[in-house]
Short mmCIF file of C-alpha atoms (C1' of nucleotides) in Angstrom, two decimals:
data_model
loop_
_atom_site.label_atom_id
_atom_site.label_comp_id
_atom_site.label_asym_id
_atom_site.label_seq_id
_atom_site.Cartn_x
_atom_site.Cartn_y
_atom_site.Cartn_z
CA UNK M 236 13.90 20.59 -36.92
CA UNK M 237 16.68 21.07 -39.28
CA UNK M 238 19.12 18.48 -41.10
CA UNK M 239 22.44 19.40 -41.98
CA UNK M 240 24.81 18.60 -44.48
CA UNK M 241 28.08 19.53 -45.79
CA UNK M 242 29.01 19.62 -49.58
CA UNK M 243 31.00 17.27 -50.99
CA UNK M 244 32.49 17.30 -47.79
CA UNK M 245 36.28 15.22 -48.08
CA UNK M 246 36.42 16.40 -51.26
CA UNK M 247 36.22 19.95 -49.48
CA UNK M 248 38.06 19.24 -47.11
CA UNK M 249 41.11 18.12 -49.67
CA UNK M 250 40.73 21.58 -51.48
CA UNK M 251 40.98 23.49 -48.52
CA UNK M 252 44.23 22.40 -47.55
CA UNK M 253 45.23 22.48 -51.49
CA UNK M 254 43.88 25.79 -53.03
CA UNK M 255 45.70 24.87 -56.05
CA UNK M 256 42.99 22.17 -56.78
CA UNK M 257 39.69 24.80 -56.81
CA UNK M 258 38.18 24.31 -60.24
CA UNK M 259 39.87 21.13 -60.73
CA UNK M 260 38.33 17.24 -61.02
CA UNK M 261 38.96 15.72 -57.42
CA UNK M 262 38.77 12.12 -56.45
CA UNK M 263 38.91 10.95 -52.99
CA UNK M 264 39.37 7.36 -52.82
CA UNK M 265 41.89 4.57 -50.78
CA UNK M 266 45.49 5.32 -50.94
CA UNK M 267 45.14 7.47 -53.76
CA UNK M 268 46.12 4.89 -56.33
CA UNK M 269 43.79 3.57 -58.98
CA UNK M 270 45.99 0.84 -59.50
CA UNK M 271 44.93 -0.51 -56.43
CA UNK M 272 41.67 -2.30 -55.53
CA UNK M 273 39.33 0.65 -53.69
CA UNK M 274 36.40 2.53 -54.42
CA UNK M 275 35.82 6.52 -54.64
CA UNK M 276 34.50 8.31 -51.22
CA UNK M 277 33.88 11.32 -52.86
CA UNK M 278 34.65 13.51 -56.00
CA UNK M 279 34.11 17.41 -56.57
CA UNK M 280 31.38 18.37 -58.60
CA UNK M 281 34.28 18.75 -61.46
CA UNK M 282 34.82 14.94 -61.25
CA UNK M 283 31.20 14.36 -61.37
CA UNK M 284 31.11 15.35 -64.34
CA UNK M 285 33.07 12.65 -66.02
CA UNK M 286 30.30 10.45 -64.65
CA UNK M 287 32.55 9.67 -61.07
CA UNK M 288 30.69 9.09 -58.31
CA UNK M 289 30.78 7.18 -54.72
CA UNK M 290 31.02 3.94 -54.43
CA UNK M 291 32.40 3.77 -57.71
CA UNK M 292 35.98 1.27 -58.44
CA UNK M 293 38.66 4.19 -58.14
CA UNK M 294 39.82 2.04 -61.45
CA UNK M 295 37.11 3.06 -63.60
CA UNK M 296 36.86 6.48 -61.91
CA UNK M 297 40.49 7.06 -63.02
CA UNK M 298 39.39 5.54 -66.57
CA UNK M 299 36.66 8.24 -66.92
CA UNK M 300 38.26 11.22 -65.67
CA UNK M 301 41.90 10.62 -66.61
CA UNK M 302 43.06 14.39 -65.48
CA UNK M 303 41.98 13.78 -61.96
CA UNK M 304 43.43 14.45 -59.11
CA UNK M 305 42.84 11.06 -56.91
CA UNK M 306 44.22 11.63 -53.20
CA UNK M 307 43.95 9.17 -50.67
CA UNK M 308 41.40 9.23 -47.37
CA UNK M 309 42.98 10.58 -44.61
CA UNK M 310 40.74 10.01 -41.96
CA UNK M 311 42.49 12.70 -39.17
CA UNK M 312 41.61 15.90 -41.57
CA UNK M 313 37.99 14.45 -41.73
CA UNK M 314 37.45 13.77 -38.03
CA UNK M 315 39.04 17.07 -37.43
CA UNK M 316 36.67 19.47 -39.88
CA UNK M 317 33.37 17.12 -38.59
CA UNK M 318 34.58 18.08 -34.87
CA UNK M 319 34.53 22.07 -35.77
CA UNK M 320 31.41 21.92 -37.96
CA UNK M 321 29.57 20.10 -35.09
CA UNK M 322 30.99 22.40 -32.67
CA UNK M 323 29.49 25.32 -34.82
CA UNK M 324 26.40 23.73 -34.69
CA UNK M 325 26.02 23.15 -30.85
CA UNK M 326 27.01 26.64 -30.59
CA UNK M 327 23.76 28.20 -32.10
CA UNK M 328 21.28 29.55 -30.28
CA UNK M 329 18.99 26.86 -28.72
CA UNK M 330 20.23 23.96 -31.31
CA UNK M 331 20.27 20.93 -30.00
CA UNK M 332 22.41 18.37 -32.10
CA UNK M 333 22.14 14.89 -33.07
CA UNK M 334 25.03 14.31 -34.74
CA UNK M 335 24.55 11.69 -38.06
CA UNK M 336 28.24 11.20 -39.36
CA UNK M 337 31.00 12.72 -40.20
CA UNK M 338 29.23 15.66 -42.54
CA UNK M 339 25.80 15.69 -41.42
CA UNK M 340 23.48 16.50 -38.37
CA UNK M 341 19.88 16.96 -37.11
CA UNK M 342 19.86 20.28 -35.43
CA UNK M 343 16.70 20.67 -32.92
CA UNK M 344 15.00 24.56 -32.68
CA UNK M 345 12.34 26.48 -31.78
CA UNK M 346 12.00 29.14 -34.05
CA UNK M 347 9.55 31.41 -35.58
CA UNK M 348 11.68 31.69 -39.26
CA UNK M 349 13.40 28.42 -39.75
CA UNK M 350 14.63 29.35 -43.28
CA UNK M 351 16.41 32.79 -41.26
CA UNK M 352 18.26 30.04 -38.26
CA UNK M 353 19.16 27.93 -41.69
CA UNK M 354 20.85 30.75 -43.14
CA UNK M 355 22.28 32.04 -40.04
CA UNK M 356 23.50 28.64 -39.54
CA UNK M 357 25.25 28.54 -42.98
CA UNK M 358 27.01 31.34 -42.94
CA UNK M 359 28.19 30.30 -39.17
CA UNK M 360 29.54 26.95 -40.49
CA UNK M 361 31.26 28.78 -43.46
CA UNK M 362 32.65 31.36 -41.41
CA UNK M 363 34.26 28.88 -38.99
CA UNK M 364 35.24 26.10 -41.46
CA UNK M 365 35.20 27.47 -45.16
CA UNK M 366 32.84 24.64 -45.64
CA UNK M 367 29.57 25.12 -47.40
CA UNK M 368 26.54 22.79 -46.42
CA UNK M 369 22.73 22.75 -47.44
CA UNK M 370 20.04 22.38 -45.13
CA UNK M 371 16.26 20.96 -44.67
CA UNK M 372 13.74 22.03 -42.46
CA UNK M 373 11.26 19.73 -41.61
CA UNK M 374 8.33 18.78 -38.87
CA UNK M 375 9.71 15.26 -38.95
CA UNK M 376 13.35 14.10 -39.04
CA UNK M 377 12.18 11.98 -42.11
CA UNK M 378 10.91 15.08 -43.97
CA UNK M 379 14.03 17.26 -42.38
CA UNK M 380 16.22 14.86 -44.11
CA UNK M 381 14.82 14.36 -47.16
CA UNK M 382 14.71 18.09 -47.88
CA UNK M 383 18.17 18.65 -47.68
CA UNK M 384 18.58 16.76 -51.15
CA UNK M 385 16.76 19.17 -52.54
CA UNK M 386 18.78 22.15 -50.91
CA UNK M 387 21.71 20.77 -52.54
CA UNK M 388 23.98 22.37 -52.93
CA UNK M 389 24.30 25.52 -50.18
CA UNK M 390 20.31 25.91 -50.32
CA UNK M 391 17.62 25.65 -47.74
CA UNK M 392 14.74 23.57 -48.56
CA UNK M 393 11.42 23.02 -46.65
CA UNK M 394 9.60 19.91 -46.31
CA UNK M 395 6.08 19.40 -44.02
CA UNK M 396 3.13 17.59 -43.64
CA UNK M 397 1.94 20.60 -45.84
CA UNK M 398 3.91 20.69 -48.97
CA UNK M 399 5.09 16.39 -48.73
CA UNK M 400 3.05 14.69 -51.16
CA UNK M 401 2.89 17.51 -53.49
CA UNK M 402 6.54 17.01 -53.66
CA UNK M 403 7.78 13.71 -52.57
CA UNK M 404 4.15 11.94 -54.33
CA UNK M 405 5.42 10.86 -58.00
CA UNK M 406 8.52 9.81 -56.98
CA UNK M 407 10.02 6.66 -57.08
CA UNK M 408 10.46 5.13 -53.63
CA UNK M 409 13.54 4.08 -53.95
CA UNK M 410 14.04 8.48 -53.06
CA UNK M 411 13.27 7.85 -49.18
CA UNK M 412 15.38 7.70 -46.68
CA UNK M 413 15.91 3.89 -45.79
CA UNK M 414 14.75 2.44 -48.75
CA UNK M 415 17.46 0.89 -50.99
CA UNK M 416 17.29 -0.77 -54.45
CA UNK M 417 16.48 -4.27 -52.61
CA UNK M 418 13.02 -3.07 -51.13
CA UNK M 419 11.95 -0.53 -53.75
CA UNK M 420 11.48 -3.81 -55.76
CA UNK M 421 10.11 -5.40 -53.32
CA UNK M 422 7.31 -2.98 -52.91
CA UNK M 423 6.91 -2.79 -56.92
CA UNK M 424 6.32 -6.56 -56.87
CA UNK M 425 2.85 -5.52 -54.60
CA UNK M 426 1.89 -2.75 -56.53
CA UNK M 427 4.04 0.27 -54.84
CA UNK M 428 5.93 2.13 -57.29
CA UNK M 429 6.02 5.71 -56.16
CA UNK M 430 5.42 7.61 -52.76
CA UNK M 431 2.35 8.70 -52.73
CA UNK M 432 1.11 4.84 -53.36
CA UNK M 433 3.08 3.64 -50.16
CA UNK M 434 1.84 6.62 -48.47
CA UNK M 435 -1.87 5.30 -49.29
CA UNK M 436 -1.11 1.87 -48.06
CA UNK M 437 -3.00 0.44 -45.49
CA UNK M 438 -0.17 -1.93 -44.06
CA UNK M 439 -2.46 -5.63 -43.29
CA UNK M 440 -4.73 -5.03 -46.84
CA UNK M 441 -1.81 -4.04 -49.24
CA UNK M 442 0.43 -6.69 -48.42
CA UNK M 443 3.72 -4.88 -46.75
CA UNK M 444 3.08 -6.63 -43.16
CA UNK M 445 2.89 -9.68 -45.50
CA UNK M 446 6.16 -9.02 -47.27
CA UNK M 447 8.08 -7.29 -44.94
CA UNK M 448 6.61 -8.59 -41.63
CA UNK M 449 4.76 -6.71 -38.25
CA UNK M 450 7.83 -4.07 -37.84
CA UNK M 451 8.99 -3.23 -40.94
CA UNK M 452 5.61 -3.50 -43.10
CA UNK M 453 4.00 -0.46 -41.18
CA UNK M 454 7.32 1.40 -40.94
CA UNK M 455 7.89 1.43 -44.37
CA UNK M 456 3.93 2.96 -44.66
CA UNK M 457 5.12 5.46 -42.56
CA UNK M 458 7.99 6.51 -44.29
CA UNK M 459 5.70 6.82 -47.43
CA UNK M 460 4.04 9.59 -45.86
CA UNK M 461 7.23 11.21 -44.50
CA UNK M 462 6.13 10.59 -40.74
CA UNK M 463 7.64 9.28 -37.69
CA UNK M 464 9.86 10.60 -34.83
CA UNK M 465 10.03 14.60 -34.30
CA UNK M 466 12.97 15.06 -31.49
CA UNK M 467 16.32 15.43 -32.24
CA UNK M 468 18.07 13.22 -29.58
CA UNK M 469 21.50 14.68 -28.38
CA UNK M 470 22.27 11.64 -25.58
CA UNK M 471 25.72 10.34 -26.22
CA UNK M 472 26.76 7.63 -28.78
CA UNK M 473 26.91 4.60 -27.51
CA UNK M 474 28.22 2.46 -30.03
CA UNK M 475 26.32 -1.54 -30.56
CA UNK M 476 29.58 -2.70 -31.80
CA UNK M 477 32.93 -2.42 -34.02
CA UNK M 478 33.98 -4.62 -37.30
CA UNK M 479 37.20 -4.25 -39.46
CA UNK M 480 36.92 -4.45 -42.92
CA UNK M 481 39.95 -5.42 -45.21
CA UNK M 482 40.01 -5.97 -48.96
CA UNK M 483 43.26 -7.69 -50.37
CA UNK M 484 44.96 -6.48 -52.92
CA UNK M 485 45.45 -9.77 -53.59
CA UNK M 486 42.92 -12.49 -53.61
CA UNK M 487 43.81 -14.71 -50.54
CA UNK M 488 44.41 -18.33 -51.57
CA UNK M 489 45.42 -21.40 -48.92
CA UNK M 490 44.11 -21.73 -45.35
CA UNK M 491 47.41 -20.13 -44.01
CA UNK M 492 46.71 -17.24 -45.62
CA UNK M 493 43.73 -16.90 -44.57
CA UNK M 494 44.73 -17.93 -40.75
CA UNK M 495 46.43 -15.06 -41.00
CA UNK M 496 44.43 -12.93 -41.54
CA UNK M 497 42.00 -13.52 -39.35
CA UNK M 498 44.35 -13.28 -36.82
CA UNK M 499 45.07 -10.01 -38.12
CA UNK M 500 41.61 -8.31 -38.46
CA UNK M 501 40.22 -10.16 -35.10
CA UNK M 502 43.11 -9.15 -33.16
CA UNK M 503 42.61 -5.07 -34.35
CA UNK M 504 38.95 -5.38 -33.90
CA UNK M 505 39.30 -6.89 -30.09
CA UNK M 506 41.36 -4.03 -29.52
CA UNK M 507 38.93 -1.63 -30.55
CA UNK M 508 36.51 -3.48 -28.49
CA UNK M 509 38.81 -3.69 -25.72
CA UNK M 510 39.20 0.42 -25.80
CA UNK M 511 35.59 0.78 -24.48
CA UNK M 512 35.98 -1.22 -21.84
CA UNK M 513 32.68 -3.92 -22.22
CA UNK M 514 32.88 -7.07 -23.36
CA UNK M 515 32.11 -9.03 -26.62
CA UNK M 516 28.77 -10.72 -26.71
CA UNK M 517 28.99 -12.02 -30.46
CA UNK M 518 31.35 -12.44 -33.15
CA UNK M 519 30.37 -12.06 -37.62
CA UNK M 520 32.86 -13.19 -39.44
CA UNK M 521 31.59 -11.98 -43.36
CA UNK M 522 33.94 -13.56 -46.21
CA UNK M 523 33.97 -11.29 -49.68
CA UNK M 524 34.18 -13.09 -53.09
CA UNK M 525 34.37 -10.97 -56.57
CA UNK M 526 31.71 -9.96 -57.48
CA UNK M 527 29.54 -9.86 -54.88
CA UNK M 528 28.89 -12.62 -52.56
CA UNK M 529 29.30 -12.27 -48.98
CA UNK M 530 28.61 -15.47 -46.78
CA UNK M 531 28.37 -14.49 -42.72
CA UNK M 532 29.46 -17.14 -40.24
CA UNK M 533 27.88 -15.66 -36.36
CA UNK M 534 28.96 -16.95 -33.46
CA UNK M 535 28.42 -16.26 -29.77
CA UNK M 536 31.78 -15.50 -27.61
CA UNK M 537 32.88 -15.75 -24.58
CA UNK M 538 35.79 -13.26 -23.51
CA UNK M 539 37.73 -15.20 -25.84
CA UNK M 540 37.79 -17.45 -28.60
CA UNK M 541 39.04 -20.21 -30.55
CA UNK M 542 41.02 -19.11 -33.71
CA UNK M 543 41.04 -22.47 -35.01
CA UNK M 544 37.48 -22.95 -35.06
CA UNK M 545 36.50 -19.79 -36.81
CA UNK M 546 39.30 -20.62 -39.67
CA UNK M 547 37.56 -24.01 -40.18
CA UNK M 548 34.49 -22.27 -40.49
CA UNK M 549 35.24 -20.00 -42.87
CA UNK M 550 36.86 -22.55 -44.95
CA UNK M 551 34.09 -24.41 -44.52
CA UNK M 552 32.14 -21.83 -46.36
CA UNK M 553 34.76 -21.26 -49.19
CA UNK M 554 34.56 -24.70 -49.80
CA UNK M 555 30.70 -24.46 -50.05
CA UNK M 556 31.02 -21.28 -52.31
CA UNK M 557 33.67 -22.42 -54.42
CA UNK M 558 34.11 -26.38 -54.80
CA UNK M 559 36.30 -27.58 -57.21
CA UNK M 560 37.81 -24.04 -57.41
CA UNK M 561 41.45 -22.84 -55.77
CA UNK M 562 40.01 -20.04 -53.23
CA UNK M 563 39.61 -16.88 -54.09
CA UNK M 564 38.81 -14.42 -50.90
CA UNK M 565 38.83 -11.15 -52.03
CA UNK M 566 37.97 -9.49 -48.27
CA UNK M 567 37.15 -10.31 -45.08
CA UNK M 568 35.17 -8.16 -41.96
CA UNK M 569 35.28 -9.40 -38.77
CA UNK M 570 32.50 -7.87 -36.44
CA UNK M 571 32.47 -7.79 -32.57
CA UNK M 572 28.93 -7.57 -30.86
CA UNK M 573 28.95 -5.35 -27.35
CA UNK M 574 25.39 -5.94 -25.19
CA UNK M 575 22.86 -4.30 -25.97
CA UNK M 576 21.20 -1.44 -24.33
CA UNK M 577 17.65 -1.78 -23.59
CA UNK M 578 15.56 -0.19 -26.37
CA UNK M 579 11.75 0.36 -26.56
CA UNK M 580 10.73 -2.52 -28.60
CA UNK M 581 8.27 -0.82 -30.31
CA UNK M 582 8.85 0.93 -33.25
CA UNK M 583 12.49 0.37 -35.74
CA UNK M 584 15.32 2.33 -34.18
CA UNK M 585 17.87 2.63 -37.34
CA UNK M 586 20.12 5.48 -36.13
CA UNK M 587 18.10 8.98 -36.65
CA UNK M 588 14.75 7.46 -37.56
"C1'" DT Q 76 34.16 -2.36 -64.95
"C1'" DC Q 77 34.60 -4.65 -60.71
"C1'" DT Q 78 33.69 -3.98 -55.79
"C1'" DG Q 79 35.86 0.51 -49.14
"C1'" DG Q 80 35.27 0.52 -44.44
"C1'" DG Q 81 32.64 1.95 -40.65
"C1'" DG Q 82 28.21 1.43 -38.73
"C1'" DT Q 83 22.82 0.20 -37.64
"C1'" DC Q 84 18.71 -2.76 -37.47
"C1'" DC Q 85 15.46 -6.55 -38.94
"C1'" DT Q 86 13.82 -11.38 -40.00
"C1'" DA Q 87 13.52 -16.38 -40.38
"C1'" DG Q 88 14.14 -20.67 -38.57
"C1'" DG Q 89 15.86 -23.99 -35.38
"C1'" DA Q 90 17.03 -25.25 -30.63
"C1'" DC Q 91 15.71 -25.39 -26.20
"C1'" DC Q 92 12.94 -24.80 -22.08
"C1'" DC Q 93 8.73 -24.88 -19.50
"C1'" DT C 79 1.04 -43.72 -30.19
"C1'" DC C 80 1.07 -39.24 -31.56
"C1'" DT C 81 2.21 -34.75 -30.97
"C1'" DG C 82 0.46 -28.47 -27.30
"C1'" DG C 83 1.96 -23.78 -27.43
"C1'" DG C 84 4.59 -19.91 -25.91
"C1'" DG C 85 8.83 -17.63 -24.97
"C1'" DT C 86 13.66 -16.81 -25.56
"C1'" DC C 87 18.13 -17.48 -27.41
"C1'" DC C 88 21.26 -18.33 -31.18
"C1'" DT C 89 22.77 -18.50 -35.97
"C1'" DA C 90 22.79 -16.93 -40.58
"C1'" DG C 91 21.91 -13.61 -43.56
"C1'" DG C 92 19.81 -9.37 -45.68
"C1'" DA C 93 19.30 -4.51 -46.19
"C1'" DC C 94 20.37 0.19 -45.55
"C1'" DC C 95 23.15 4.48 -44.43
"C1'" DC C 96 27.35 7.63 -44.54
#
DNA sequence: TCTGGGGTCCTAGGACCC
DNA sequence: TCTGGGGTCCTAGGACCC
């Protein structure tokens, strides 16, 4: 199978529409003002250069590469450009696609020359779109996926059982797909430090069922040696739930302030709920402090529930956070649960593993 | 230097029931 | 007086991805 993915895809997207800005250092970020608390979705390879990178504060971004252009996210020219890239993808011979997020994709195929469909498939997408993507080929989605990084950018890379360890082996595993900063340190603490050493790793005598538990201790194993699941699943999206996320430019102090705002974000996430037609099972209420604590309060709902009680709760926890303190809420997300569809119960299901 | 917004899934521990 | 075991649900929180 094959794994898609576009280039630098907003900030493609961006110069598309604005051929004055080829060549030029591009930050995508908020509302486009680096005044403003928000973070950097993407920057041109021009920006990255200055050290700018996702994820980053669009304040120090603008700090770094002071001649940028910052422009804000607009959402509509994203969902538009994902909708004709996907579209180019369904419309290849035999592909079936599973589509990942807005710039990437698995693409299923049976082929005799995968790096020929890859191609083929590139210069499709560019013909259509003006967008330029790189692409893995893998026997695994794991592998598939992981070799796009190294196709970066507009290449084709290959990635199988074959050629894996010889080139995944002496990396570090933070590199896989699924493990973060958190569990890469995790597995140094038992003695895993690169790829090839997880892929070794016999999941009850090395310890990761003992850190990680019965799921995730063998799954993480797995990934180490780049296996698991090898069919790209088209069936339709059926989303597990929908939060909104706010972060105040402000920091929110009082409890009317914060009633408000709750009202606010639980009222716009109900109605997102309330667009698909099923009803809420759950409610997460996550309150953001600077710098970086985020205390949950989940609660099971009926079709409706009491405002009152979820404001005492939270203030509950900013009092627990912050005693002695005036408040300080930076942002809040408000989560809705739908029911859940019945799943295997066997192996971890994290969307495209 | 200071922190987006949208998602997904897993785990631990307590409550509760049988 | 002392104290089962298993299953399921709920809450709280953690981690990861794009």
């Amino acid at each position: 199978m094959l794994h898609v993915d576009l280039d630098q895809f907003i900030a493609a997207v961006e110069v598309l529409r604005r051929p004055e800005l080829v060549g030029k250092p591009v930050i995508v970020g908020g509302r486009g003002d680096p005044t403003e608390r928000a973070v950097v979705s993407t920057a041109s390879y021009e920006a990255r250069e200055f050290g700018v990178g996702s994820g980053m504060p669009l304040r120090i971004a603008a700090r770094r590469a002071p001649d940028a252009i910052i422009l804000p996210v607009d959402h509509e020219a994203y969902n538009e450009a994902s909708a004709e890239v996907m579209a180019t993808l369904r419309a290849q011979p035999g592909a079936v696609v599973q589509v990942l997020g807005w710039d990437e994709a698995f693409v299923g195929v049976q082929t005799d020359d995968p790096e020929a469909y890859a191609h083929a498939l590139q210069r499709a997408v560019l013909e259509r779109t003006r967008l330029h993507c790189s692409v893995g080929i893998g026997d695994t989605l794991v592998r598939a996926k992981v070799a796009t990084g190294f196709g970066k950018p507009q290449g084709v890379f290959r990635l199988t059982a074959e050629n894996w360890l010889r080139v995944m082996g002496a990396r570090p595993t933070v590199d896989l797909w699924g493990v973060g900063s958190k569990i890469s340190r995790r597995l140094a603490a038992i003695g895993i430090s690169t790829v090839a050493q997880l892929a070794a790793a016999d999941p009850d005598a090395d310890g990761l069922v003992a850190e990680f538990g019965p799921r995730m201790g063998p799954w993480f194993a797995q990934l180490g040696r780049g296996d698991g699941a090898r069919v790209v699943d088209d069936a339709p999206w059926v989303a597990r739930g929908h939060s909104r996320e706010t972060t105040y430019q402000h920091d929110l102090t009082g409890a009317s302030q914060i009633d408000e705002a709750i009202r606010e974000l639980t009222a716009q996430v109900l109605a997102d709920v309330a667009a698909e037609g099923r009803p809420v099972v759950g409610l997460a209420l996550k309150v953001r402090y600077a710098p970086f604590i985020t205390k949950t309060f989940t609660k099971k709902v009926p079709e409706t529930f009491d405002r009152a009680e979820v404001l005492a709760r939270v203030m509950e926890l900013v009092e627990r956070i912050e005693p002695d303190r005036p408040v300080r809420l930076l942002g809040l997300r408000a989560e809705m649960r739908m029911p859940e569809e019945a799943r295997d119960g066997h192996t971890p299901t994290r969307s495209g593993w």
